[in-house]
Structures are given as structure tokens and as C-alpha cells.
Amino acid sequence: MRRILSLFVGICLAVSAWTAQAQTPSPIQQLLQDQRELIAKSSRRTIGPVIDAIAASGLGEAQIVLERWQAREMWLGKSGELDGQFFFAEEIDRRNLRLLDISTGAIVAEVEKKDFRQLKPNGGVRAMIGAALVRFQLLDPNRESRVAALDAIERDAEASHLPALRGAIDEEPDADLKMRKERLEGLLTIRFGETEGERIAAITRFAGDLGVDVRATLNPLVATELVAAQGPAPETADVAKILSVGEDLSVDEAFAILVESEWVPPTVDAGEMRAALIANISDGAVGGVPVESLDSETERWRAYRELESAGLVREALPPGQISSEVDRYSFYERYTGVPSVAIAAAAALETIDRNVAFNQMLDLTLDALSLASIYFLAAIGLAITFGVMGVINMAHGEFIMMGAYTGYVVQLFIPDYTLSIAVALPLAFLVTFGAGVAMERLVIRWLYHRPLETLLATFGISIALQQIAKNIFGTQARPLTSPDWLSGAWEINDVVSIANIRIAIFVLAVVFLVLFLFIMKRTRLGLDVRAVTQNPRMAASMGINPDRINMLTFGLGSGIAGIAGVAIGLYAKVTSEMGQDYIVQSFMTVVVGGVGNIWGTLLGATMVGFLQKFIEWFNPSNTLAAQTYMILFIILFIQFRPKGIIALKGRAAEA
């Protein structure tokens, strides 16, 4: 009993103390009390000014009050000393509440639930409160909270978000987020602007913009419906397009529109007519037409018309009259939205489509350049062994494969991908350089000027190298992982982008072009190679060892193929057959460009890359067919220009 009495006295003292304090209510409490009647009888029609007053009050408690009100955690006293006062409350049990001060969140008292009324805003009021809370979220000091608010609006925008977003733009301290808010405000204005002029101005602002969000916003505005009209189509602003039967619409489609619009009755098929006539035979006749006359289609329709007049069958149109009925009507597409807004959106989308087409062509060009750089990198070694030395090396693709596997093995021991690639590039060169020298010493040197035997021998070596790779690494594709700084893509806009790894391969191809030109034009090795290529006997008489130069040249071409393998393996699968994917294109690149000329190889790679990409653009669903068409085109090209784009001149060409 003593404990109960102490608890009762404590509650009384707490309530008395709070009541004394309540005589000078806090600003937020006073604001709520000033709007008490509207809050107590809240509806979507009347509560707007109250929510706006709380949101615009500038009080620190405004956000939490709106959140707790929306969550139905705000209560109003309805009797006793706490009558008319607002509290947050937690339910202790079915009969009692724990009251919390709306300003401080401190516990005020534990009271009976019957003396208080829970504020339960309906769905409409809660949506309005949620819209007001958006402004608080958009102005939250925490940048991540503001980003989350913008993400939420983009996912599920409402008209109520627009005023809050407009009010949060000028106060945004982050330049990137401010631009994002301004863009989102424009998109919401297009959808929810109060006037046509406001919406049209926002649409004009985005004309030519490549953003997917802009197209997603504009496309619903130009939605149309198919409409039929007796006589000519009306000349009104909502007419988007007049349709021609036979071109834009088939006769059957036009007739279906008329039937759906209940302009004409549907047709009746032979089975339905037969069943209707049989069901209405009376005294040897149907609708006054003798049964023996019903073998004629004209008589059958006459009988059906009589039944139709009597209300015994549904109204129907003879199939032969469909075309004549359709000719009596015009068909057109009509905007379903506001015509002026739809016309502005259609004009903006037309500008955007032109811009998208241009950027798609730019994206295709970048893809073609990227593919050309890959083919050039794969073919530059072949340009040395085949173009300079005249050796048909069918194992060139396997040197690319060996370079890729070298990169994979290096990454097994060096987990740092950047460092592993830096180590793999020179190591791949050394491995394939050594393999090329060994191949030249053991096989190629005995087969110079015997192209058929060289082709067969190197083809056999390529098969052997593939099998060795399968025995060592298996048939499963192995990963060659690129560093983080090479992952992702350079996104110029929503249409044009190119993978960072392809940019790196393009740069590597340019580096090797410069390096090759330097070696061939500015070094003793290059001078010796050119001398041996043009006239081996004269070069030998000048003290040059042709046998040694051939060995080093073949090794150089093989080593470059190994480096190409590392680069290609960063984005393509590393398997024992990967070299076969590039050997045909490499030979085509060298032959089309002009045998023995590095600039020809560059032009050949560009031509092959662009040709393949543009054929794939016309036939995107079948890459194999695109490659087939490309090979056929190149065969025809070689028929008209057998020496390639840049043909050698002088004694080198004659050799």
C-alpha cells in the first residue's frame, strides 16, 4: 500500500509540475494548439495550411512532430487538466499510456487511455504530411540523407514533391546535388506543373537531352489512341497523325476499330449463320425464304435479314461490305493528354531522337576504333613475320594464347593486379620471344620460300601448342583480372560509353605502333631487317648476317603477339582456343592493309574493325553472320586490289 501511495503521489507531482510548465507552452505546442480544431478534424481538403505552417515554422521540433503525427503516435488530451494539450504517447497496455513531451521527448506521466484521443490521419493526410517531410529530408545536414531523398523521389515521384523540391534548391550547398535537384525539379514540372505554359517551358528546357529519365518522362505525354470518325478527320490540336487504310492500317484493323467503337455491327461467320438459320426453320422456310432456296448465299443473307428484323438474331454485316463501310470513315491517332503539352513533348522527342542517332553513330565509331585497335595489336606481330619476312605462321594465334596464359600465371603469384600486369607484359614478351626464336631455329629456317610447307608445319605446331595448353591449364576458361582502375567505363553521356580496358588497349596499340616505327626507322636492327627484306645477298655482302636477322625478326613478331595476348586476355576469355579467334582477322588485317607495310596494317585493322562493327549494327542478332559477310567483302576487295590498301613499291614489292 505504501508503494502504491508513493507512486500516486509521484504521478500527481509530475502532472502538477508539467501543468505548471504548460501554462507557458512551448512554441511548437502553441502552434499546434492554435490549429487544434483543424488537426482534430483533419481531412485532405482542410489540413494543408496546418501542415504548411508546421513545416515552415523553422522550429527544430517540426520534423519530429510531423513524423510522429504521420505514424499515429500523437495524442490529444480531451478531459481534465491536460485537455487540449498535444503529446507523443507510448501504449503501456490496453488501458494506459505513457505521455511524452512533444518538445523535449521527456516522460510527462502515465495516464489512462480513455482521457486522450489518438490522432489518426487518413491516407490522404498522411501523404500530405509525407510530402512536407520531403523538404526536411532534402535539407538534411547529412549529404547521404539528401541523396536518399532524391533517390526516393526519382523512384516514386508525386505532385506534392514538387513544391518541396523547389524550396530546397537554393539552400543546397553541394554543387552536384544542386544540379541534380534542378534537373529533377524540371522533370517533375513536366509531369505535375500547374499550367500548360509551365510544363511546356520545362519540356523546351530538356529538348535534345540524352538522359533516359527525360525520355521516360516525355514518352507518356505523347501517348495516343486510335480513333475513327465519319467523314474526314477533324482538324483539331489533339490529332497526332491521320492514318491511311492500306498503309498505316489494314482493312481488318480498321474494321475492328469501327466494331469496337460500335459504329458498325460485326460480321457473322458461316457456322454461326448456319446455326441461326437452322434454329429458326418454320413450316419449311426461314424468315419467309424456302429452305430449298438457302443454297444461295444471297438467299441465306435475305433470310438472315428477315430474322434480324424480327429480333431473332443479332445484327451483322456481310463480309463483302466491310471495305465499303471502312471507306466511309477516317482514322487518326489522337493525343490522350493535353494537346499543347503533347505537341511540345513530341517536338522535344524528335530533337532527342536526332541527337540519340548521332550519338549512337559516335558510340558505334568508338566501338569500331576499339575493335580496330585490338585487331591491330593482334596483327602487328604478324605484320613482321608475314608482312616483312613472308612467313605464313598459322601458330601466331597460339603466341597470343601463350601471352594470355603468362599473365594468368603471374597473377597466381602476384595478387596485386596492377603490379601483376606490369610484370606480365615484359614477361609475356620474353616467353613468346623465346618460343618464336626456338620455332624459327627448329622449323622455319628450313622452310623459307616454301609457303605451303611453312603453312602446314605452323598449322601442326598450332594444334600441338593448343593441346599442350589444355594439358597444363585444362579446358576451362581462366580469369585474367584487370586492375580496378581499368574496370568500368568512360561514360560520355547516356548513349556513348567505352570500357576503360578498351581505352587501355587502344593506347597500347598506339604505343606499339610508335615503338615499331622507332625500331624499324631509328635502330640498327631495323636497318638490318629492311636490308635483309629487300636484298638478302647484298645485305650479306655488307656484313649483315641474314640468318641472325631472320631469327630476331621472327622472335620480335612473336614477342609482340605475347604482349597482345596479355592485353586481349584482360577482357576476353583465356582458353587454349583463344588464338583461333584472332588468327583469321590478323591475316585479313595484314593482307588488306598491304603486305610489308606497318601503315597498311594500321589501315587494314581500321577497315576490318569498322566493317565488322557496321555489319553487326545492321545484323545485331547474328555475330557469326556479320563475320561471314565481312570475309566475303574482303575477298571481293582483294580481287580488285590484290596488293592491299598500301602496296609496296620497287624491289621489295617484286620480291
XYZ file of C-alpha atoms in Angstrom:
655
model
C 0.000 0.000 0.000
C 2.868 2.353 0.819
C 4.412 1.771 -2.645
C 1.113 2.467 -4.408
C 0.638 5.639 -2.401
C 4.189 6.803 -3.235
C 3.644 6.101 -6.944
C 0.344 8.017 -6.893
C 1.939 10.975 -5.162
C 4.813 10.925 -7.691
C 2.406 10.923 -10.632
C 0.425 13.767 -9.104
C 3.569 15.804 -8.513
C 4.785 15.148 -12.075
C 1.446 16.123 -13.569
C 1.295 19.205 -11.348
C 4.804 20.220 -12.325
C 4.078 19.700 -16.013
C 0.770 21.555 -15.680
C 2.589 24.498 -14.159
C 5.054 24.400 -17.024
C 2.217 24.042 -19.540
C 0.869 27.395 -18.516
C 3.641 28.764 -20.758
C 3.520 26.243 -23.623
C 6.492 25.704 -25.906
C 6.359 27.307 -29.365
C 5.538 24.011 -31.086
C 2.823 23.254 -28.533
C 1.376 26.722 -29.016
C 1.425 26.281 -32.795
C -0.466 23.001 -32.535
C -2.995 24.442 -30.106
C -3.652 27.351 -32.453
C -4.581 24.793 -35.132
C -6.253 22.327 -32.749
C -9.680 22.229 -34.363
C -8.322 21.610 -37.839
C -5.934 18.923 -36.541
C -8.674 17.166 -34.579
C -10.974 17.098 -37.630
C -8.241 16.697 -40.232
C -9.138 15.980 -43.844
C -7.221 16.246 -47.080
C -9.260 19.314 -48.026
C -8.608 21.355 -44.867
C -5.320 20.162 -43.369
C -2.957 21.646 -45.973
C -2.463 25.059 -44.280
C -1.760 23.364 -40.933
C 0.942 21.124 -42.368
C 2.460 24.056 -44.248
C 2.505 26.153 -41.059
C 4.315 23.429 -39.108
C 6.809 22.754 -41.925
C 7.549 26.451 -42.425
C 7.740 27.294 -38.706
C 11.506 26.848 -38.562
C 11.156 25.075 -35.202
C 13.554 22.246 -34.518
C 10.721 20.017 -33.319
C 8.657 20.449 -36.508
C 10.101 17.418 -38.310
C 9.649 15.013 -35.394
C 6.100 16.275 -34.821
C 5.191 15.597 -38.454
C 6.853 12.167 -38.364
C 5.074 11.111 -35.161
C 1.776 12.534 -36.398
C 2.130 10.578 -39.650
C 2.927 7.430 -37.639
C -0.232 7.961 -35.492
C 1.819 8.420 -32.344
C 0.395 11.839 -31.409
C -2.410 12.140 -28.867
C -4.690 14.974 -27.743
C -5.967 15.406 -24.209
C -9.747 15.591 -24.013
C -10.510 15.984 -20.300
C -9.032 17.165 -17.043
C -6.011 19.392 -16.630
C -4.397 18.097 -19.845
C -7.394 18.884 -22.011
C -6.383 20.355 -25.372
C -2.692 19.530 -24.941
C -0.728 17.541 -27.546
C 1.584 14.693 -26.575
C 3.504 11.847 -28.033
C 2.432 8.630 -26.392
C 3.525 5.050 -25.962
C 0.967 2.414 -25.100
C 1.798 0.641 -21.846
C -1.122 -1.768 -22.131
C -4.672 -1.732 -23.427
C -5.790 0.921 -20.918
C -2.772 3.077 -20.101
C -0.423 5.440 -21.909
C 2.994 6.916 -21.235
C 2.901 10.579 -22.261
C 5.960 12.268 -23.774
C 6.514 15.987 -24.149
C 6.462 16.981 -27.848
C 9.260 19.493 -27.318
C 11.761 17.547 -25.247
C 10.614 13.943 -25.570
C 10.732 13.641 -21.761
C 8.217 11.441 -19.954
C 5.360 13.541 -18.589
C 3.123 10.992 -16.903
C 1.448 7.621 -17.139
C -2.282 8.084 -17.654
C -5.428 6.242 -18.650
C -6.063 5.991 -22.363
C -9.728 6.977 -22.088
C -8.831 10.573 -21.260
C -6.910 11.046 -24.540
C -7.694 10.895 -28.211
C -5.313 9.326 -30.724
C -4.848 11.379 -33.879
C -5.297 9.027 -36.825
C -4.726 10.840 -40.112
C -6.218 9.076 -43.111
C -4.204 8.039 -46.150
C -4.624 11.366 -47.911
C -3.490 13.405 -44.898
C -0.565 11.059 -44.292
C 0.506 11.535 -47.927
C 0.425 15.325 -47.440
C 2.494 15.003 -44.272
C 4.946 12.780 -46.145
C 5.294 15.422 -48.843
C 6.071 18.037 -46.192
C 8.670 15.740 -44.654
C 10.417 15.502 -48.010
C 11.589 19.097 -47.643
C 13.209 18.296 -44.299
C 14.955 15.310 -45.874
C 16.089 17.388 -48.835
C 17.636 19.928 -46.455
C 19.093 17.411 -44.021
C 22.673 18.329 -42.969
C 23.747 14.793 -43.821
C 24.524 14.577 -47.551
C 23.648 10.873 -47.695
C 20.167 11.641 -46.349
C 19.635 14.228 -49.078
C 20.814 11.763 -51.714
C 18.438 9.126 -50.331
C 15.557 11.621 -50.503
C 16.324 12.395 -54.147
C 16.549 8.684 -54.933
C 13.150 8.138 -53.322
C 11.568 10.956 -55.340
C 13.050 9.606 -58.587
C 11.631 6.148 -57.847
C 8.118 7.291 -56.985
C 7.510 10.961 -57.694
C 4.286 12.705 -56.678
C 2.889 16.141 -57.388
C 3.327 17.046 -53.716
C 7.106 16.619 -54.038
C 7.430 19.499 -56.492
C 6.976 22.440 -54.051
C 9.306 20.816 -51.517
C 11.955 20.262 -54.174
C 11.726 23.843 -55.404
C 12.151 25.139 -51.881
C 15.263 23.027 -51.336
C 17.244 24.065 -54.437
C 18.594 27.467 -53.354
C 19.643 26.159 -49.933
C 21.624 23.204 -51.326
C 25.353 23.686 -50.556
C 26.635 20.807 -52.720
C 27.019 21.846 -56.380
C 26.432 18.334 -57.765
C 23.318 17.783 -55.684
C 22.046 21.232 -56.602
C 22.317 20.359 -60.294
C 20.534 17.077 -59.611
C 17.756 18.881 -57.733
C 17.329 21.380 -60.557
C 17.121 18.573 -63.115
C 14.616 16.634 -61.028
C 12.574 19.795 -60.474
C 12.358 20.251 -64.252
C 11.228 16.656 -64.768
C 8.578 16.960 -62.064
C 7.404 20.239 -63.579
C 6.868 18.437 -66.891
C 4.658 15.917 -65.127
C 2.940 17.936 -62.426
C 3.242 21.616 -63.407
C 0.092 23.615 -62.644
C -0.134 25.395 -66.015
C 0.432 24.323 -69.612
C 2.942 27.134 -70.129
C 4.982 25.995 -67.139
C 5.086 22.411 -68.410
C 5.933 23.455 -71.978
C 8.766 25.695 -70.757
C 10.213 22.753 -68.805
C 9.903 20.491 -71.861
C 11.717 23.036 -74.033
C 14.491 23.150 -71.463
C 15.166 19.433 -71.963
C 14.981 19.412 -75.774
C 17.933 17.407 -77.085
C 18.824 15.980 -73.662
C 20.073 12.389 -73.939
C 19.077 11.320 -70.434
C 16.950 8.201 -70.184
C 14.944 9.909 -67.433
C 13.940 12.676 -69.848
C 12.677 10.222 -72.449
C 10.844 8.263 -69.736
C 9.132 11.491 -68.677
C 8.237 12.694 -72.173
C 7.052 9.426 -73.734
C 3.819 9.143 -71.662
C 2.893 12.692 -72.730
C 2.744 11.706 -76.419
C 0.569 8.633 -75.841
C -2.174 8.326 -78.445
C -5.296 6.318 -79.103
C -6.769 5.124 -82.399
C -9.990 6.911 -83.254
C -12.474 6.638 -86.128
C -14.664 9.450 -87.423
C -17.368 9.650 -90.043
C -16.130 11.649 -92.985
C -12.768 13.441 -92.895
C -10.672 13.594 -89.731
C -11.245 16.702 -87.583
C -8.668 19.490 -87.811
C -8.109 19.866 -84.081
C -4.946 20.248 -81.998
C -5.249 16.799 -80.433
C -4.893 14.986 -83.786
C -1.410 13.492 -83.800
C -1.496 11.655 -87.127
C -4.047 10.865 -89.832
C -3.846 7.191 -90.791
C -4.235 5.736 -94.240
C -6.086 2.441 -94.597
C -3.889 0.027 -96.505
C -0.640 1.725 -95.439
C -0.850 2.569 -91.748
C -3.812 0.281 -91.069
C -5.086 -2.856 -92.737
C -8.785 -3.077 -93.655
C -9.347 -5.686 -90.941
C -7.691 -3.491 -88.303
C -9.779 -0.503 -89.363
C -12.954 -2.594 -89.280
C -12.071 -3.870 -85.792
C -11.811 -0.249 -84.598
C -15.266 0.501 -86.032
C -16.751 -2.565 -84.349
C -15.126 -1.679 -81.019
C -16.471 1.879 -81.309
C -19.929 0.390 -82.131
C -20.040 2.310 -85.391
C -20.830 -0.869 -87.367
C -22.007 -4.348 -86.377
C -19.554 -7.255 -86.520
C -19.688 -9.864 -89.280
C -21.127 -13.334 -88.842
C -19.200 -16.400 -89.956
C -20.703 -19.246 -91.972
C -21.044 -21.584 -88.989
C -22.896 -19.044 -86.855
C -25.242 -18.156 -89.751
C -25.984 -21.815 -90.479
C -26.809 -22.458 -86.814
C -29.070 -19.378 -86.701
C -30.953 -20.381 -89.864
C -31.454 -23.975 -88.711
C -32.714 -22.811 -85.313
C -35.375 -20.634 -86.964
C -36.861 -23.042 -89.578
C -40.653 -22.812 -89.520
C -43.026 -24.536 -91.949
C -40.209 -25.307 -94.383
C -38.984 -21.715 -94.520
C -36.667 -19.340 -92.683
C -37.962 -15.787 -92.427
C -40.272 -16.465 -95.359
C -37.452 -17.860 -97.536
C -38.000 -21.517 -98.536
C -35.396 -23.904 -97.193
C -34.654 -25.271 -100.671
C -33.532 -21.757 -101.711
C -30.907 -21.451 -98.979
C -28.170 -22.990 -101.119
C -27.582 -19.459 -102.443
C -25.551 -17.029 -100.340
C -27.819 -14.175 -101.420
C -30.904 -16.048 -100.191
C -29.204 -17.015 -96.943
C -28.432 -13.358 -96.216
C -32.024 -12.405 -97.167
C -33.329 -14.936 -94.663
C -30.864 -13.724 -92.019
C -32.008 -10.123 -92.581
C -35.622 -11.159 -92.017
C -34.644 -12.861 -88.755
C -32.634 -9.772 -87.833
C -35.672 -7.541 -88.417
C -37.708 -9.811 -86.195
C -35.108 -9.566 -83.435
C -34.357 -13.270 -83.529
C -30.626 -12.928 -84.352
C -28.016 -10.275 -83.724
C -27.247 -7.561 -86.249
C -24.380 -8.461 -88.592
C -22.554 -7.029 -91.594
C -21.927 -9.153 -94.694
C -18.154 -9.682 -95.298
C -18.439 -8.193 -98.765
C -19.489 -4.843 -97.316
C -16.511 -4.410 -94.971
C -14.384 -2.398 -97.413
C -17.244 -0.102 -98.390
C -18.092 0.530 -94.742
C -14.460 1.274 -93.862
C -14.252 3.762 -96.742
C -16.993 5.835 -95.108
C -14.770 6.591 -92.122
C -11.444 8.256 -91.455
C -8.943 7.047 -88.898
C -6.429 9.023 -86.885
C -4.316 8.967 -83.736
C -5.413 11.351 -81.001
C -3.313 12.526 -78.068
C -4.712 11.265 -74.782
C -3.214 14.133 -72.775
C -3.165 17.915 -73.064
C -2.625 18.643 -76.801
C -0.279 21.625 -76.417
C 1.887 19.753 -73.940
C 1.876 16.645 -76.138
C 2.914 18.656 -79.208
C 5.798 20.239 -77.283
C 6.835 16.802 -75.976
C 6.706 15.320 -79.487
C 8.921 18.122 -80.821
C 11.384 17.620 -77.962
C 11.452 13.854 -78.537
C 12.119 14.431 -82.241
C 15.138 16.573 -81.348
C 16.249 13.972 -78.809
C 15.898 11.169 -81.388
C 18.172 13.036 -83.800
C 20.673 13.610 -81.028
C 20.457 9.968 -79.972
C 21.020 8.812 -83.563
C 24.126 10.982 -83.836
C 25.484 9.734 -80.519
C 24.702 6.132 -81.417
C 26.808 6.611 -84.531
C 29.545 8.110 -82.361
C 29.283 5.157 -79.976
C 29.480 2.757 -82.918
C 32.545 4.600 -84.196
C 34.254 4.306 -80.814
C 33.425 0.591 -80.713
C 34.868 0.183 -84.205
C 38.055 2.047 -83.219
C 38.330 -0.135 -80.135
C 37.935 -3.314 -82.196
C 40.393 -1.996 -84.780
C 42.980 -1.377 -82.057
C 42.519 -4.954 -80.820
C 42.979 -6.345 -84.342
C 45.994 -4.097 -84.911
C 47.558 -5.237 -81.639
C 46.934 -8.867 -82.594
C 48.234 -8.343 -86.154
C 51.296 -6.179 -85.545
C 53.422 -9.234 -84.760
C 52.057 -10.971 -87.831
C 52.898 -7.878 -89.875
C 56.539 -8.586 -89.019
C 56.622 -12.353 -89.553
C 54.310 -12.455 -92.566
C 54.452 -8.917 -93.931
C 58.215 -8.435 -93.612
C 59.606 -11.976 -93.667
C 56.925 -13.574 -95.864
C 56.439 -16.468 -93.401
C 52.861 -17.797 -93.143
C 52.736 -18.505 -89.414
C 49.482 -20.280 -88.552
C 50.686 -20.560 -84.939
C 50.593 -16.778 -84.466
C 47.305 -17.082 -82.573
C 48.914 -19.541 -80.178
C 51.582 -16.972 -79.309
C 48.714 -14.657 -78.333
C 47.314 -17.507 -76.229
C 50.734 -18.100 -74.593
C 50.939 -14.424 -73.643
C 47.476 -14.527 -72.044
C 48.326 -17.642 -70.034
C 51.587 -15.996 -68.944
C 49.533 -13.138 -67.492
C 47.270 -15.647 -65.724
C 50.227 -17.487 -64.160
C 51.774 -14.203 -62.996
C 48.531 -13.269 -61.234
C 48.620 -16.558 -59.354
C 51.828 -15.393 -57.664
C 51.260 -11.621 -57.582
C 47.781 -10.781 -56.244
C 48.223 -7.055 -56.865
C 46.605 -6.776 -60.290
C 48.346 -3.561 -61.280
C 51.759 -4.952 -60.389
C 50.969 -8.310 -61.953
C 50.073 -6.688 -65.285
C 53.267 -4.608 -65.159
C 55.250 -7.821 -64.649
C 53.202 -9.890 -67.114
C 53.724 -7.604 -70.127
C 57.546 -7.881 -70.336
C 57.490 -11.492 -69.157
C 54.984 -12.436 -71.878
C 57.260 -10.793 -74.410
C 60.254 -12.801 -73.185
C 58.318 -16.099 -73.128
C 56.875 -15.733 -76.618
C 60.099 -14.202 -77.959
C 61.927 -17.302 -76.786
C 59.229 -19.589 -78.232
C 59.388 -17.706 -81.538
C 63.186 -17.961 -81.710
C 63.013 -21.679 -80.948
C 60.362 -22.195 -83.607
C 62.374 -20.266 -86.183
C 65.576 -22.149 -85.403
C 63.963 -25.597 -85.367
C 61.370 -25.322 -88.128
C 61.002 -22.064 -90.029
C 64.649 -21.649 -91.102
C 64.419 -24.831 -93.154
C 61.234 -23.740 -94.952
C 61.964 -20.213 -96.233
C 60.462 -19.565 -99.683
C 58.330 -22.702 -99.351
C 54.969 -21.230 -98.319
C 52.854 -24.402 -98.492
C 55.231 -26.392 -96.301
C 55.508 -23.455 -93.889
C 51.714 -23.215 -93.629
C 51.324 -26.936 -92.918
C 54.193 -27.022 -90.430
C 53.000 -23.988 -88.438
C 49.424 -25.284 -88.515
C 50.621 -28.514 -86.930
C 52.583 -26.537 -84.337
C 49.445 -24.511 -83.503
C 47.480 -27.714 -82.837
C 50.326 -29.047 -80.676
C 50.514 -25.801 -78.667
C 46.751 -25.865 -78.093
C 46.932 -29.419 -76.787
C 49.852 -28.584 -74.508
C 47.843 -25.667 -73.075
C 44.862 -27.966 -72.491
C 47.066 -30.482 -70.708
C 48.533 -27.797 -68.438
C 45.582 -25.486 -67.785
C 42.586 -27.633 -68.702
C 39.698 -26.710 -70.976
C 38.009 -24.308 -68.552
C 38.424 -20.585 -69.195
C 40.910 -18.928 -66.844
C 40.495 -15.410 -65.468
C 42.929 -12.638 -66.244
C 41.694 -9.871 -63.971
C 42.220 -6.232 -64.797
C 43.092 -3.692 -62.076
C 40.311 -1.646 -60.504
C 41.380 1.458 -62.394
C 40.723 -0.387 -65.650
C 37.274 -1.605 -64.628
C 34.124 0.270 -65.513
C 33.691 2.539 -68.498
C 34.131 6.115 -69.584
C 30.549 7.340 -69.927
C 30.368 10.433 -72.091
C 26.567 10.521 -71.834
C 23.665 8.083 -71.533
C 24.298 6.797 -75.068
C 28.067 6.939 -75.599
C 30.413 4.951 -73.399
C 33.536 2.857 -73.830
C 35.125 0.388 -71.447
C 38.307 1.564 -69.755
C 40.092 -1.646 -70.707
C 39.408 -0.944 -74.388
C 40.809 2.555 -73.997
C 43.924 0.998 -72.471
C 44.238 -1.437 -75.402
C 43.870 1.459 -77.837
C 46.665 3.340 -76.051
C 48.811 0.189 -76.035
C 48.263 -0.228 -79.788
C 49.403 3.350 -80.405
C 52.458 2.772 -78.193
C 53.414 -0.324 -80.176
C 52.899 1.499 -83.456
C 55.334 4.198 -82.327
C 57.729 1.577 -80.941
C 57.661 -0.445 -84.156
C 58.301 2.650 -86.275
C 61.170 3.616 -83.984
C 62.759 0.166 -84.217
C 62.406 -0.046 -87.982
C 63.462 3.557 -88.736
C 65.880 4.523 -85.970
C 67.748 1.380 -84.858
C 70.448 -0.820 -86.357
C 68.148 -3.834 -86.084
C 65.506 -2.062 -88.139
C 68.051 -1.074 -90.761
C 69.327 -4.654 -90.965
C 65.769 -6.034 -91.199
C 64.910 -3.697 -94.066
C 68.157 -4.545 -95.833
C 67.631 -8.305 -95.493
C 63.977 -7.945 -96.589
C 64.855 -6.031 -99.752
C 68.018 -7.882 -100.833
C 69.418 -10.645 -98.593
C 72.525 -11.250 -100.741
C 73.510 -7.602 -100.854
C 72.898 -7.327 -97.101
C 75.141 -10.354 -96.505
C 77.875 -8.834 -98.629
C 77.721 -5.753 -96.396
C 78.456 -7.820 -93.280
C 74.863 -8.419 -92.139
C 74.022 -11.947 -91.025
C 70.614 -12.681 -92.676
C 70.168 -15.859 -90.666
C 70.525 -14.000 -87.356
C 68.286 -11.125 -88.503
C 65.533 -13.566 -89.535
C 65.741 -15.220 -86.123
C 65.489 -11.893 -84.227
C 62.729 -10.594 -86.512
C 60.618 -13.701 -86.028
C 61.235 -13.556 -82.288
C 60.224 -9.865 -82.220
C 56.956 -10.573 -84.008
C 56.218 -13.476 -81.660
C 57.061 -11.385 -78.592
C 54.670 -8.624 -79.630
C 51.970 -11.276 -80.082
C 52.576 -12.341 -76.466
C 52.054 -8.794 -75.205
C 48.882 -8.604 -77.298
C 47.733 -11.795 -75.576
C 48.016 -10.176 -72.126
C 46.033 -7.149 -73.295
C 43.343 -9.197 -75.039
C 43.081 -11.604 -72.102
C 42.058 -8.740 -69.798
C 38.616 -8.565 -71.403
C 38.292 -11.838 -73.377
C 38.208 -15.380 -72.040
C 41.599 -17.076 -71.707
C 41.383 -20.560 -73.214
C 43.574 -22.773 -75.348
C 41.489 -21.826 -78.430
C 41.502 -18.059 -77.906
C 44.203 -17.550 -80.548
C 41.939 -19.013 -83.232
C 39.513 -16.134 -82.658
C 42.120 -13.674 -83.933
C 44.272 -15.508 -86.466
C 41.849 -15.026 -89.379
C 41.293 -11.331 -88.596
C 45.051 -10.844 -88.179
C 45.802 -12.266 -91.625
C 42.967 -10.236 -93.146
C 44.330 -7.101 -91.481
C 47.821 -7.627 -92.921
C 46.643 -8.645 -96.392
C 44.017 -5.900 -96.737
C 46.408 -3.227 -95.481
C 49.248 -4.270 -97.737
C 51.898 -6.869 -97.021
C 55.102 -5.475 -95.535
C 53.811 -2.023 -94.544
C 53.005 -1.084 -90.942
C 50.798 1.816 -92.056
C 48.933 -0.594 -94.259
C 48.438 -2.878 -91.256
C 47.012 0.071 -89.310
C 44.629 0.957 -92.131
C 43.721 -2.701 -92.594
C 42.876 -3.090 -88.911
C 40.756 0.067 -89.075
C 38.928 -1.157 -92.164
C 38.289 -4.634 -90.755
C 37.177 -3.264 -87.365
C 34.798 -0.685 -88.841
C 33.458 -3.141 -91.376
C 32.681 -5.781 -88.748
C 31.017 -3.300 -86.374
C 28.856 -1.712 -89.048
C 27.764 -5.114 -90.368
C 26.921 -6.157 -86.797
C 24.912 -2.933 -86.445
C 22.741 -3.969 -89.417
C 22.518 -7.555 -88.158
C 22.984 -7.357 -84.359
C 21.424 -10.727 -83.554
C 23.946 -12.810 -85.504
C 27.632 -12.023 -84.970
C 28.747 -15.092 -86.932
C 26.781 -13.952 -89.981
C 28.368 -10.499 -89.669
C 31.844 -12.041 -89.711
C 30.884 -14.141 -92.742
C 29.698 -11.080 -94.656
C 32.890 -9.285 -93.685
C 35.080 -12.094 -95.048
C 33.103 -12.153 -98.314
C 33.517 -8.396 -98.667
C 37.267 -8.634 -98.070
C 37.568 -11.424 -100.648
C 35.917 -9.126 -103.171
C 38.173 -6.274 -102.079
C 41.288 -8.383 -102.663
C 40.013 -9.268 -106.141
C 40.068 -5.596 -107.096
C 43.151 -4.604 -105.074
C 45.300 -7.714 -104.577
C 48.264 -5.788 -103.117
C 46.159 -4.179 -100.375
C 45.450 -0.586 -99.461
C 49.134 0.427 -99.432
C 51.178 -1.663 -101.843
C 54.962 -1.921 -101.652
C 56.927 -0.405 -104.495
C 60.286 -1.182 -106.009
C 62.359 -4.302 -105.455
C 60.671 -5.116 -102.159
C 57.377 -5.462 -103.963
C 58.928 -7.595 -106.675
C 60.434 -9.936 -104.107
